[in-house]
């Protein structure tokens, strides 16, 4: 098995899920006491969040590029950015390393296509829902992307940063997300991408009338497949 390099800590709540999923998928594939070969570089999310808010994306990209190079020196054979939002700087991170970067949106788009779907709703941070870097990558994968209205986007973003990234899971937030998902379905969404790795801590298949696509789980599964290929 090749070594999987993880750029994590954004937030550590979802990075912990990545570690669990990588090991579960590896055990499912190899059996017995097998676990994933992986290396983790965990950044300080407070620093990254401040750069996000201030629009200092080039500096944020350099933080992640340093992490990527460190993972490569530590023996990683591939690199994952364990957050949807920071794929805004995926090209810069990819350019900083000589090993492959497994793009989260590509793994997600493949899963949606494999399910035979095309029109999807997208939930995530305001950056992910409103900017082009993520939606365009999904569209390039053959998908038609819908996002919530302004009020819905505000709720989704607030819950991520003020609750889920802090390990807080509230039933009222789950109900709010369910309402937003139903609105996306009413607009024609055939499935919903949980385009922030923390959202999987709050909602699952039971909370949606259409299939949901948990991006951390899909990313981890793709990484194990690549590591064992």
JSON list of C-alpha atoms in Angstrom, two decimals:
[
{"chain": "A", "resi": 1, "resn": "UNK", "atom": "CA", "xyz": [0.00, 0.00, 0.00]},
{"chain": "A", "resi": 2, "resn": "UNK", "atom": "CA", "xyz": [1.30, 3.43, -0.92]},
{"chain": "A", "resi": 3, "resn": "UNK", "atom": "CA", "xyz": [1.34, 6.12, 1.76]},
{"chain": "A", "resi": 4, "resn": "UNK", "atom": "CA", "xyz": [-1.49, 8.67, 1.80]},
{"chain": "A", "resi": 5, "resn": "UNK", "atom": "CA", "xyz": [-0.54, 12.22, 2.82]},
{"chain": "A", "resi": 6, "resn": "UNK", "atom": "CA", "xyz": [-3.24, 14.25, 4.56]},
{"chain": "A", "resi": 7, "resn": "UNK", "atom": "CA", "xyz": [-3.31, 18.04, 4.86]},
{"chain": "A", "resi": 8, "resn": "UNK", "atom": "CA", "xyz": [-5.74, 18.30, 7.76]},
{"chain": "A", "resi": 9, "resn": "UNK", "atom": "CA", "xyz": [-6.84, 20.34, 10.72]},
{"chain": "A", "resi": 10, "resn": "UNK", "atom": "CA", "xyz": [-9.48, 22.31, 8.76]},
{"chain": "A", "resi": 11, "resn": "UNK", "atom": "CA", "xyz": [-11.18, 21.43, 11.02]},
{"chain": "A", "resi": 12, "resn": "UNK", "atom": "CA", "xyz": [-9.66, 18.62, 13.10]},
{"chain": "A", "resi": 13, "resn": "UNK", "atom": "CA", "xyz": [-13.21, 17.33, 13.65]},
{"chain": "A", "resi": 14, "resn": "UNK", "atom": "CA", "xyz": [-13.47, 16.23, 10.03]},
{"chain": "A", "resi": 15, "resn": "UNK", "atom": "CA", "xyz": [-9.80, 15.24, 9.80]},
{"chain": "A", "resi": 16, "resn": "UNK", "atom": "CA", "xyz": [-10.45, 12.73, 12.57]},
{"chain": "A", "resi": 17, "resn": "UNK", "atom": "CA", "xyz": [-13.19, 11.29, 10.34]},
{"chain": "A", "resi": 18, "resn": "UNK", "atom": "CA", "xyz": [-10.73, 11.03, 7.46]},
{"chain": "A", "resi": 19, "resn": "UNK", "atom": "CA", "xyz": [-8.36, 8.97, 9.63]},
{"chain": "A", "resi": 20, "resn": "UNK", "atom": "CA", "xyz": [-11.15, 6.67, 10.76]},
{"chain": "A", "resi": 21, "resn": "UNK", "atom": "CA", "xyz": [-12.49, 6.21, 7.22]},
{"chain": "A", "resi": 22, "resn": "UNK", "atom": "CA", "xyz": [-9.08, 5.52, 5.68]},
{"chain": "A", "resi": 23, "resn": "UNK", "atom": "CA", "xyz": [-8.47, 2.76, 8.19]},
{"chain": "A", "resi": 24, "resn": "UNK", "atom": "CA", "xyz": [-11.95, 1.29, 7.88]},
{"chain": "A", "resi": 25, "resn": "UNK", "atom": "CA", "xyz": [-11.73, 1.15, 4.08]},
{"chain": "A", "resi": 26, "resn": "UNK", "atom": "CA", "xyz": [-8.26, -0.39, 4.25]},
{"chain": "A", "resi": 27, "resn": "UNK", "atom": "CA", "xyz": [-9.43, -3.08, 6.68]},
{"chain": "A", "resi": 28, "resn": "UNK", "atom": "CA", "xyz": [-12.42, -3.81, 4.43]},
{"chain": "A", "resi": 29, "resn": "UNK", "atom": "CA", "xyz": [-10.12, -4.27, 1.45]},
{"chain": "A", "resi": 30, "resn": "UNK", "atom": "CA", "xyz": [-7.26, -6.16, 3.11]},
{"chain": "A", "resi": 31, "resn": "UNK", "atom": "CA", "xyz": [-8.87, -7.74, 6.16]},
{"chain": "A", "resi": 32, "resn": "UNK", "atom": "CA", "xyz": [-7.30, -8.81, 9.42]},
{"chain": "A", "resi": 33, "resn": "UNK", "atom": "CA", "xyz": [-5.26, -6.22, 11.30]},
{"chain": "A", "resi": 34, "resn": "UNK", "atom": "CA", "xyz": [-4.44, -4.11, 8.25]},
{"chain": "A", "resi": 35, "resn": "UNK", "atom": "CA", "xyz": [-4.62, -0.34, 8.59]},
{"chain": "A", "resi": 36, "resn": "UNK", "atom": "CA", "xyz": [-3.86, 2.57, 6.30]},
{"chain": "A", "resi": 37, "resn": "UNK", "atom": "CA", "xyz": [-0.34, 3.81, 5.61]},
{"chain": "A", "resi": 38, "resn": "UNK", "atom": "CA", "xyz": [-0.76, 7.55, 6.04]},
{"chain": "A", "resi": 39, "resn": "UNK", "atom": "CA", "xyz": [1.00, 10.72, 7.10]},
{"chain": "A", "resi": 40, "resn": "UNK", "atom": "CA", "xyz": [-0.83, 13.71, 8.59]},
{"chain": "A", "resi": 41, "resn": "UNK", "atom": "CA", "xyz": [0.15, 17.37, 8.60]},
{"chain": "A", "resi": 42, "resn": "UNK", "atom": "CA", "xyz": [-2.41, 19.23, 10.70]},
{"chain": "A", "resi": 43, "resn": "UNK", "atom": "CA", "xyz": [-2.48, 23.02, 10.35]},
{"chain": "A", "resi": 44, "resn": "UNK", "atom": "CA", "xyz": [-3.88, 25.59, 12.80]},
{"chain": "A", "resi": 45, "resn": "UNK", "atom": "CA", "xyz": [-7.37, 26.26, 11.49]},
{"chain": "A", "resi": 46, "resn": "UNK", "atom": "CA", "xyz": [-7.59, 29.63, 13.27]},
{"chain": "A", "resi": 47, "resn": "UNK", "atom": "CA", "xyz": [-4.76, 30.86, 11.06]},
{"chain": "A", "resi": 48, "resn": "UNK", "atom": "CA", "xyz": [-6.39, 29.51, 7.90]},
{"chain": "A", "resi": 49, "resn": "UNK", "atom": "CA", "xyz": [-9.84, 30.89, 8.77]},
{"chain": "A", "resi": 50, "resn": "UNK", "atom": "CA", "xyz": [-8.38, 34.36, 9.37]},
{"chain": "A", "resi": 51, "resn": "UNK", "atom": "CA", "xyz": [-6.70, 34.30, 5.95]},
{"chain": "A", "resi": 52, "resn": "UNK", "atom": "CA", "xyz": [-9.96, 33.14, 4.35]},
{"chain": "A", "resi": 53, "resn": "UNK", "atom": "CA", "xyz": [-11.97, 35.99, 5.84]},
{"chain": "A", "resi": 54, "resn": "UNK", "atom": "CA", "xyz": [-9.33, 38.54, 4.86]},
{"chain": "A", "resi": 55, "resn": "UNK", "atom": "CA", "xyz": [-9.13, 37.19, 1.31]},
{"chain": "A", "resi": 56, "resn": "UNK", "atom": "CA", "xyz": [-5.42, 36.40, 1.70]},
{"chain": "A", "resi": 57, "resn": "UNK", "atom": "CA", "xyz": [-5.64, 33.23, -0.35]},
{"chain": "A", "resi": 58, "resn": "UNK", "atom": "CA", "xyz": [-2.06, 33.33, -1.64]},
{"chain": "A", "resi": 59, "resn": "UNK", "atom": "CA", "xyz": [-0.78, 33.18, 1.93]},
{"chain": "A", "resi": 60, "resn": "UNK", "atom": "CA", "xyz": [-3.19, 30.38, 2.77]},
{"chain": "A", "resi": 61, "resn": "UNK", "atom": "CA", "xyz": [-1.99, 28.53, -0.32]},
{"chain": "A", "resi": 62, "resn": "UNK", "atom": "CA", "xyz": [1.60, 28.79, 0.88]},
{"chain": "A", "resi": 63, "resn": "UNK", "atom": "CA", "xyz": [0.69, 27.34, 4.29]},
{"chain": "A", "resi": 64, "resn": "UNK", "atom": "CA", "xyz": [-0.84, 24.32, 2.55]},
{"chain": "A", "resi": 65, "resn": "UNK", "atom": "CA", "xyz": [2.03, 24.09, 0.06]},
{"chain": "A", "resi": 66, "resn": "UNK", "atom": "CA", "xyz": [4.49, 23.86, 2.96]},
{"chain": "A", "resi": 67, "resn": "UNK", "atom": "CA", "xyz": [2.32, 21.11, 4.41]},
{"chain": "A", "resi": 68, "resn": "UNK", "atom": "CA", "xyz": [2.28, 19.26, 1.11]},
{"chain": "A", "resi": 69, "resn": "UNK", "atom": "CA", "xyz": [6.04, 19.42, 0.71]},
{"chain": "A", "resi": 70, "resn": "UNK", "atom": "CA", "xyz": [6.47, 18.21, 4.29]},
{"chain": "A", "resi": 71, "resn": "UNK", "atom": "CA", "xyz": [4.22, 15.23, 3.61]},
{"chain": "A", "resi": 72, "resn": "UNK", "atom": "CA", "xyz": [6.18, 14.35, 0.49]},
{"chain": "A", "resi": 73, "resn": "UNK", "atom": "CA", "xyz": [9.46, 14.49, 2.42]},
{"chain": "A", "resi": 74, "resn": "UNK", "atom": "CA", "xyz": [7.87, 12.24, 5.06]},
{"chain": "A", "resi": 75, "resn": "UNK", "atom": "CA", "xyz": [7.18, 9.60, 2.43]},
{"chain": "A", "resi": 76, "resn": "UNK", "atom": "CA", "xyz": [3.67, 10.35, 1.18]},
{"chain": "A", "resi": 77, "resn": "UNK", "atom": "CA", "xyz": [2.99, 8.96, -2.29]},
{"chain": "A", "resi": 78, "resn": "UNK", "atom": "CA", "xyz": [-0.07, 11.15, -2.80]},
{"chain": "A", "resi": 79, "resn": "UNK", "atom": "CA", "xyz": [-1.62, 14.19, -1.13]},
{"chain": "A", "resi": 80, "resn": "UNK", "atom": "CA", "xyz": [-5.18, 14.93, -0.02]},
{"chain": "A", "resi": 81, "resn": "UNK", "atom": "CA", "xyz": [-6.47, 18.32, 1.12]},
{"chain": "A", "resi": 82, "resn": "UNK", "atom": "CA", "xyz": [-8.97, 17.28, 3.80]},
{"chain": "A", "resi": 83, "resn": "UNK", "atom": "CA", "xyz": [-11.40, 20.15, 3.24]},
{"chain": "A", "resi": 84, "resn": "UNK", "atom": "CA", "xyz": [-13.58, 21.28, 0.35]},
{"chain": "A", "resi": 85, "resn": "UNK", "atom": "CA", "xyz": [-13.08, 25.02, 0.80]},
{"chain": "A", "resi": 86, "resn": "UNK", "atom": "CA", "xyz": [-9.31, 24.97, 0.61]},
{"chain": "A", "resi": 87, "resn": "UNK", "atom": "CA", "xyz": [-9.47, 23.30, -2.79]},
{"chain": "A", "resi": 88, "resn": "UNK", "atom": "CA", "xyz": [-9.64, 26.93, -3.87]},
{"chain": "A", "resi": 89, "resn": "UNK", "atom": "CA", "xyz": [-5.83, 26.71, -3.68]},
{"chain": "A", "resi": 90, "resn": "UNK", "atom": "CA", "xyz": [-5.50, 23.12, -4.89]},
{"chain": "A", "resi": 91, "resn": "UNK", "atom": "CA", "xyz": [-3.59, 24.15, -8.02]},
{"chain": "A", "resi": 92, "resn": "UNK", "atom": "CA", "xyz": [-0.94, 25.89, -5.95]},
{"chain": "A", "resi": 93, "resn": "UNK", "atom": "CA", "xyz": [-0.57, 22.91, -3.63]},
{"chain": "A", "resi": 94, "resn": "UNK", "atom": "CA", "xyz": [-0.39, 20.52, -6.57]},
{"chain": "A", "resi": 95, "resn": "UNK", "atom": "CA", "xyz": [2.36, 22.64, -8.14]},
{"chain": "A", "resi": 96, "resn": "UNK", "atom": "CA", "xyz": [4.36, 22.50, -4.89]},
{"chain": "A", "resi": 97, "resn": "UNK", "atom": "CA", "xyz": [4.67, 18.70, -4.83]},
{"chain": "A", "resi": 98, "resn": "UNK", "atom": "CA", "xyz": [5.83, 16.05, -7.26]},
{"chain": "A", "resi": 99, "resn": "UNK", "atom": "CA", "xyz": [3.38, 13.38, -6.09]},
{"chain": "A", "resi": 100, "resn": "UNK", "atom": "CA", "xyz": [-0.27, 13.30, -7.23]},
{"chain": "A", "resi": 101, "resn": "UNK", "atom": "CA", "xyz": [-2.90, 15.43, -5.52]},
{"chain": "A", "resi": 102, "resn": "UNK", "atom": "CA", "xyz": [-6.25, 13.62, -5.35]},
{"chain": "A", "resi": 103, "resn": "UNK", "atom": "CA", "xyz": [-8.86, 16.33, -5.89]},
{"chain": "A", "resi": 104, "resn": "UNK", "atom": "CA", "xyz": [-11.90, 15.99, -3.66]},
{"chain": "A", "resi": 105, "resn": "UNK", "atom": "CA", "xyz": [-14.33, 17.37, -6.26]},
{"chain": "A", "resi": 106, "resn": "UNK", "atom": "CA", "xyz": [-13.18, 14.82, -8.83]},
{"chain": "A", "resi": 107, "resn": "UNK", "atom": "CA", "xyz": [-13.89, 11.93, -6.47]},
{"chain": "A", "resi": 108, "resn": "UNK", "atom": "CA", "xyz": [-17.30, 13.44, -5.71]},
{"chain": "A", "resi": 109, "resn": "UNK", "atom": "CA", "xyz": [-18.23, 14.00, -9.35]},
{"chain": "A", "resi": 110, "resn": "UNK", "atom": "CA", "xyz": [-17.28, 10.42, -10.16]},
{"chain": "A", "resi": 111, "resn": "UNK", "atom": "CA", "xyz": [-19.54, 9.10, -7.40]},
{"chain": "A", "resi": 112, "resn": "UNK", "atom": "CA", "xyz": [-22.46, 11.21, -8.64]},
{"chain": "A", "resi": 113, "resn": "UNK", "atom": "CA", "xyz": [-21.97, 9.97, -12.20]},
{"chain": "A", "resi": 114, "resn": "UNK", "atom": "CA", "xyz": [-21.69, 6.38, -10.99]},
{"chain": "A", "resi": 115, "resn": "UNK", "atom": "CA", "xyz": [-25.09, 6.85, -9.32]},
{"chain": "A", "resi": 116, "resn": "UNK", "atom": "CA", "xyz": [-26.53, 7.87, -12.69]},
{"chain": "A", "resi": 117, "resn": "UNK", "atom": "CA", "xyz": [-27.32, 11.41, -11.57]},
{"chain": "A", "resi": 118, "resn": "UNK", "atom": "CA", "xyz": [-26.55, 14.77, -13.14]},
{"chain": "A", "resi": 119, "resn": "UNK", "atom": "CA", "xyz": [-28.41, 17.59, -11.37]},
{"chain": "A", "resi": 120, "resn": "UNK", "atom": "CA", "xyz": [-27.11, 18.09, -7.85]},
{"chain": "A", "resi": 121, "resn": "UNK", "atom": "CA", "xyz": [-27.55, 20.48, -4.96]},
{"chain": "A", "resi": 122, "resn": "UNK", "atom": "CA", "xyz": [-24.39, 21.71, -3.27]},
{"chain": "A", "resi": 123, "resn": "UNK", "atom": "CA", "xyz": [-24.04, 22.54, 0.42]},
{"chain": "A", "resi": 124, "resn": "UNK", "atom": "CA", "xyz": [-20.80, 23.94, 1.82]},
{"chain": "A", "resi": 125, "resn": "UNK", "atom": "CA", "xyz": [-19.15, 27.07, 3.10]},
{"chain": "A", "resi": 126, "resn": "UNK", "atom": "CA", "xyz": [-20.07, 30.35, 1.42]},
{"chain": "A", "resi": 127, "resn": "UNK", "atom": "CA", "xyz": [-16.75, 30.14, -0.45]},
{"chain": "A", "resi": 128, "resn": "UNK", "atom": "CA", "xyz": [-17.59, 26.72, -1.84]},
{"chain": "A", "resi": 129, "resn": "UNK", "atom": "CA", "xyz": [-21.20, 27.52, -2.74]},
{"chain": "A", "resi": 130, "resn": "UNK", "atom": "CA", "xyz": [-20.69, 30.99, -4.18]},
{"chain": "A", "resi": 131, "resn": "UNK", "atom": "CA", "xyz": [-17.30, 30.93, -5.93]},
{"chain": "A", "resi": 132, "resn": "UNK", "atom": "CA", "xyz": [-16.36, 29.16, -9.14]},
{"chain": "A", "resi": 133, "resn": "UNK", "atom": "CA", "xyz": [-13.41, 27.01, -8.08]},
{"chain": "A", "resi": 134, "resn": "UNK", "atom": "CA", "xyz": [-15.55, 24.11, -6.81]},
{"chain": "A", "resi": 135, "resn": "UNK", "atom": "CA", "xyz": [-18.75, 24.42, -8.83]},
{"chain": "A", "resi": 136, "resn": "UNK", "atom": "CA", "xyz": [-16.77, 24.68, -12.07]},
{"chain": "A", "resi": 137, "resn": "UNK", "atom": "CA", "xyz": [-14.81, 21.54, -11.18]},
{"chain": "A", "resi": 138, "resn": "UNK", "atom": "CA", "xyz": [-18.08, 19.64, -10.65]},
{"chain": "A", "resi": 139, "resn": "UNK", "atom": "CA", "xyz": [-19.50, 21.11, -13.86]},
{"chain": "A", "resi": 140, "resn": "UNK", "atom": "CA", "xyz": [-16.38, 19.97, -15.72]},
{"chain": "A", "resi": 141, "resn": "UNK", "atom": "CA", "xyz": [-17.24, 16.51, -14.42]},
{"chain": "A", "resi": 142, "resn": "UNK", "atom": "CA", "xyz": [-20.56, 16.68, -16.25]},
{"chain": "A", "resi": 143, "resn": "UNK", "atom": "CA", "xyz": [-22.78, 17.87, -13.41]},
{"chain": "A", "resi": 144, "resn": "UNK", "atom": "CA", "xyz": [-25.37, 20.63, -13.21]},
{"chain": "A", "resi": 145, "resn": "UNK", "atom": "CA", "xyz": [-24.98, 22.38, -9.85]},
{"chain": "A", "resi": 146, "resn": "UNK", "atom": "CA", "xyz": [-27.61, 24.18, -7.78]},
{"chain": "A", "resi": 147, "resn": "UNK", "atom": "CA", "xyz": [-26.99, 26.04, -4.51]},
{"chain": "A", "resi": 148, "resn": "UNK", "atom": "CA", "xyz": [-29.40, 27.34, -1.85]},
{"chain": "A", "resi": 149, "resn": "UNK", "atom": "CA", "xyz": [-30.71, 30.90, -1.95]},
{"chain": "A", "resi": 150, "resn": "UNK", "atom": "CA", "xyz": [-28.88, 33.65, -0.04]},
{"chain": "A", "resi": 151, "resn": "UNK", "atom": "CA", "xyz": [-30.70, 32.96, 3.23]},
{"chain": "A", "resi": 152, "resn": "UNK", "atom": "CA", "xyz": [-30.04, 29.23, 2.95]},
{"chain": "A", "resi": 153, "resn": "UNK", "atom": "CA", "xyz": [-26.37, 29.77, 2.14]},
{"chain": "A", "resi": 154, "resn": "UNK", "atom": "CA", "xyz": [-26.03, 31.98, 5.20]},
{"chain": "A", "resi": 155, "resn": "UNK", "atom": "CA", "xyz": [-27.50, 29.29, 7.46]},
{"chain": "A", "resi": 156, "resn": "UNK", "atom": "CA", "xyz": [-25.32, 26.53, 6.01]},
{"chain": "A", "resi": 157, "resn": "UNK", "atom": "CA", "xyz": [-22.15, 28.61, 6.36]},
{"chain": "A", "resi": 158, "resn": "UNK", "atom": "CA", "xyz": [-22.91, 29.77, 9.89]},
{"chain": "A", "resi": 159, "resn": "UNK", "atom": "CA", "xyz": [-23.60, 26.27, 11.17]},
{"chain": "A", "resi": 160, "resn": "UNK", "atom": "CA", "xyz": [-20.32, 25.00, 9.73]},
{"chain": "A", "resi": 161, "resn": "UNK", "atom": "CA", "xyz": [-18.08, 27.62, 11.32]},
{"chain": "A", "resi": 162, "resn": "UNK", "atom": "CA", "xyz": [-19.96, 28.36, 14.55]},
{"chain": "A", "resi": 163, "resn": "UNK", "atom": "CA", "xyz": [-21.06, 24.81, 15.39]},
{"chain": "A", "resi": 164, "resn": "UNK", "atom": "CA", "xyz": [-19.68, 21.85, 13.43]},
{"chain": "A", "resi": 165, "resn": "UNK", "atom": "CA", "xyz": [-16.05, 23.01, 13.37]},
{"chain": "A", "resi": 166, "resn": "UNK", "atom": "CA", "xyz": [-16.31, 23.28, 17.15]},
{"chain": "A", "resi": 167, "resn": "UNK", "atom": "CA", "xyz": [-17.79, 19.79, 17.51]},
{"chain": "A", "resi": 168, "resn": "UNK", "atom": "CA", "xyz": [-21.28, 21.12, 18.24]},
{"chain": "A", "resi": 169, "resn": "UNK", "atom": "CA", "xyz": [-24.19, 19.19, 16.66]},
{"chain": "A", "resi": 170, "resn": "UNK", "atom": "CA", "xyz": [-27.64, 20.70, 17.20]},
{"chain": "A", "resi": 171, "resn": "UNK", "atom": "CA", "xyz": [-30.98, 19.18, 16.28]},
{"chain": "A", "resi": 172, "resn": "UNK", "atom": "CA", "xyz": [-32.37, 22.55, 15.23]},
{"chain": "A", "resi": 173, "resn": "UNK", "atom": "CA", "xyz": [-29.50, 22.92, 12.76]},
{"chain": "A", "resi": 174, "resn": "UNK", "atom": "CA", "xyz": [-30.21, 19.46, 11.40]},
{"chain": "A", "resi": 175, "resn": "UNK", "atom": "CA", "xyz": [-33.83, 20.49, 10.82]},
{"chain": "A", "resi": 176, "resn": "UNK", "atom": "CA", "xyz": [-32.69, 23.68, 9.08]},
{"chain": "A", "resi": 177, "resn": "UNK", "atom": "CA", "xyz": [-30.42, 21.68, 6.78]},
{"chain": "A", "resi": 178, "resn": "UNK", "atom": "CA", "xyz": [-33.25, 19.28, 6.02]},
{"chain": "A", "resi": 179, "resn": "UNK", "atom": "CA", "xyz": [-35.45, 22.21, 4.96]},
{"chain": "A", "resi": 180, "resn": "UNK", "atom": "CA", "xyz": [-32.71, 23.57, 2.71]},
{"chain": "A", "resi": 181, "resn": "UNK", "atom": "CA", "xyz": [-32.20, 20.15, 1.13]},
{"chain": "A", "resi": 182, "resn": "UNK", "atom": "CA", "xyz": [-35.92, 19.88, 0.42]},
{"chain": "A", "resi": 183, "resn": "UNK", "atom": "CA", "xyz": [-35.81, 23.28, -1.27]},
{"chain": "A", "resi": 184, "resn": "UNK", "atom": "CA", "xyz": [-32.96, 22.12, -3.51]},
{"chain": "A", "resi": 185, "resn": "UNK", "atom": "CA", "xyz": [-34.90, 18.99, -4.41]},
{"chain": "A", "resi": 186, "resn": "UNK", "atom": "CA", "xyz": [-37.93, 21.15, -5.27]},
{"chain": "A", "resi": 187, "resn": "UNK", "atom": "CA", "xyz": [-35.62, 23.01, -7.67]},
{"chain": "A", "resi": 188, "resn": "UNK", "atom": "CA", "xyz": [-34.80, 19.75, -9.43]},
{"chain": "A", "resi": 189, "resn": "UNK", "atom": "CA", "xyz": [-31.77, 18.43, -7.55]},
{"chain": "A", "resi": 190, "resn": "UNK", "atom": "CA", "xyz": [-31.50, 14.65, -7.96]},
{"chain": "A", "resi": 191, "resn": "UNK", "atom": "CA", "xyz": [-28.89, 14.37, -5.23]},
{"chain": "A", "resi": 192, "resn": "UNK", "atom": "CA", "xyz": [-27.10, 16.59, -2.72]},
{"chain": "A", "resi": 193, "resn": "UNK", "atom": "CA", "xyz": [-23.35, 16.97, -2.32]},
{"chain": "A", "resi": 194, "resn": "UNK", "atom": "CA", "xyz": [-22.32, 17.54, 1.28]},
{"chain": "A", "resi": 195, "resn": "UNK", "atom": "CA", "xyz": [-19.59, 19.84, 0.08]},
{"chain": "A", "resi": 196, "resn": "UNK", "atom": "CA", "xyz": [-18.03, 20.55, 3.45]},
{"chain": "A", "resi": 197, "resn": "UNK", "atom": "CA", "xyz": [-16.40, 17.69, 5.29]},
{"chain": "A", "resi": 198, "resn": "UNK", "atom": "CA", "xyz": [-17.99, 18.75, 8.60]},
{"chain": "A", "resi": 199, "resn": "UNK", "atom": "CA", "xyz": [-21.55, 18.50, 7.24]},
{"chain": "A", "resi": 200, "resn": "UNK", "atom": "CA", "xyz": [-21.30, 14.71, 7.47]},
{"chain": "A", "resi": 201, "resn": "UNK", "atom": "CA", "xyz": [-21.25, 15.13, 11.25]},
{"chain": "A", "resi": 202, "resn": "UNK", "atom": "CA", "xyz": [-24.75, 16.64, 11.07]},
{"chain": "A", "resi": 203, "resn": "UNK", "atom": "CA", "xyz": [-26.76, 15.08, 8.25]},
{"chain": "A", "resi": 204, "resn": "UNK", "atom": "CA", "xyz": [-26.83, 11.76, 6.44]},
{"chain": "A", "resi": 205, "resn": "UNK", "atom": "CA", "xyz": [-28.97, 9.75, 4.02]},
{"chain": "A", "resi": 206, "resn": "UNK", "atom": "CA", "xyz": [-31.86, 9.68, 6.48]},
{"chain": "A", "resi": 207, "resn": "UNK", "atom": "CA", "xyz": [-32.10, 13.48, 6.29]},
{"chain": "A", "resi": 208, "resn": "UNK", "atom": "CA", "xyz": [-32.68, 13.73, 2.56]},
{"chain": "A", "resi": 209, "resn": "UNK", "atom": "CA", "xyz": [-35.36, 12.53, 0.13]},
{"chain": "A", "resi": 210, "resn": "UNK", "atom": "CA", "xyz": [-32.64, 12.10, -2.54]},
{"chain": "A", "resi": 211, "resn": "UNK", "atom": "CA", "xyz": [-29.16, 10.51, -2.35]},
{"chain": "A", "resi": 212, "resn": "UNK", "atom": "CA", "xyz": [-26.50, 12.47, -0.48]},
{"chain": "A", "resi": 213, "resn": "UNK", "atom": "CA", "xyz": [-22.83, 12.42, -1.37]},
{"chain": "A", "resi": 214, "resn": "UNK", "atom": "CA", "xyz": [-20.57, 12.74, 1.72]},
{"chain": "A", "resi": 215, "resn": "UNK", "atom": "CA", "xyz": [-17.38, 14.20, 0.33]},
{"chain": "A", "resi": 216, "resn": "UNK", "atom": "CA", "xyz": [-14.97, 13.16, 3.10]},
{"chain": "A", "resi": 217, "resn": "UNK", "atom": "CA", "xyz": [-16.11, 9.55, 2.82]},
{"chain": "A", "resi": 218, "resn": "UNK", "atom": "CA", "xyz": [-15.87, 9.61, -0.98]},
{"chain": "A", "resi": 219, "resn": "UNK", "atom": "CA", "xyz": [-12.43, 11.25, -0.88]},
{"chain": "A", "resi": 220, "resn": "UNK", "atom": "CA", "xyz": [-11.11, 8.72, 1.64]},
{"chain": "A", "resi": 221, "resn": "UNK", "atom": "CA", "xyz": [-12.49, 5.81, -0.40]},
{"chain": "A", "resi": 222, "resn": "UNK", "atom": "CA", "xyz": [-10.84, 7.13, -3.57]},
{"chain": "A", "resi": 223, "resn": "UNK", "atom": "CA", "xyz": [-7.55, 7.54, -1.71]},
{"chain": "A", "resi": 224, "resn": "UNK", "atom": "CA", "xyz": [-7.56, 3.95, -0.50]},
{"chain": "A", "resi": 225, "resn": "UNK", "atom": "CA", "xyz": [-8.35, 2.71, -3.99]},
{"chain": "A", "resi": 226, "resn": "UNK", "atom": "CA", "xyz": [-5.45, 4.75, -5.39]},
{"chain": "A", "resi": 227, "resn": "UNK", "atom": "CA", "xyz": [-3.10, 3.60, -2.64]},
{"chain": "A", "resi": 228, "resn": "UNK", "atom": "CA", "xyz": [-3.89, -0.05, -3.31]},
{"chain": "A", "resi": 229, "resn": "UNK", "atom": "CA", "xyz": [-3.98, 0.18, -7.10]}
]
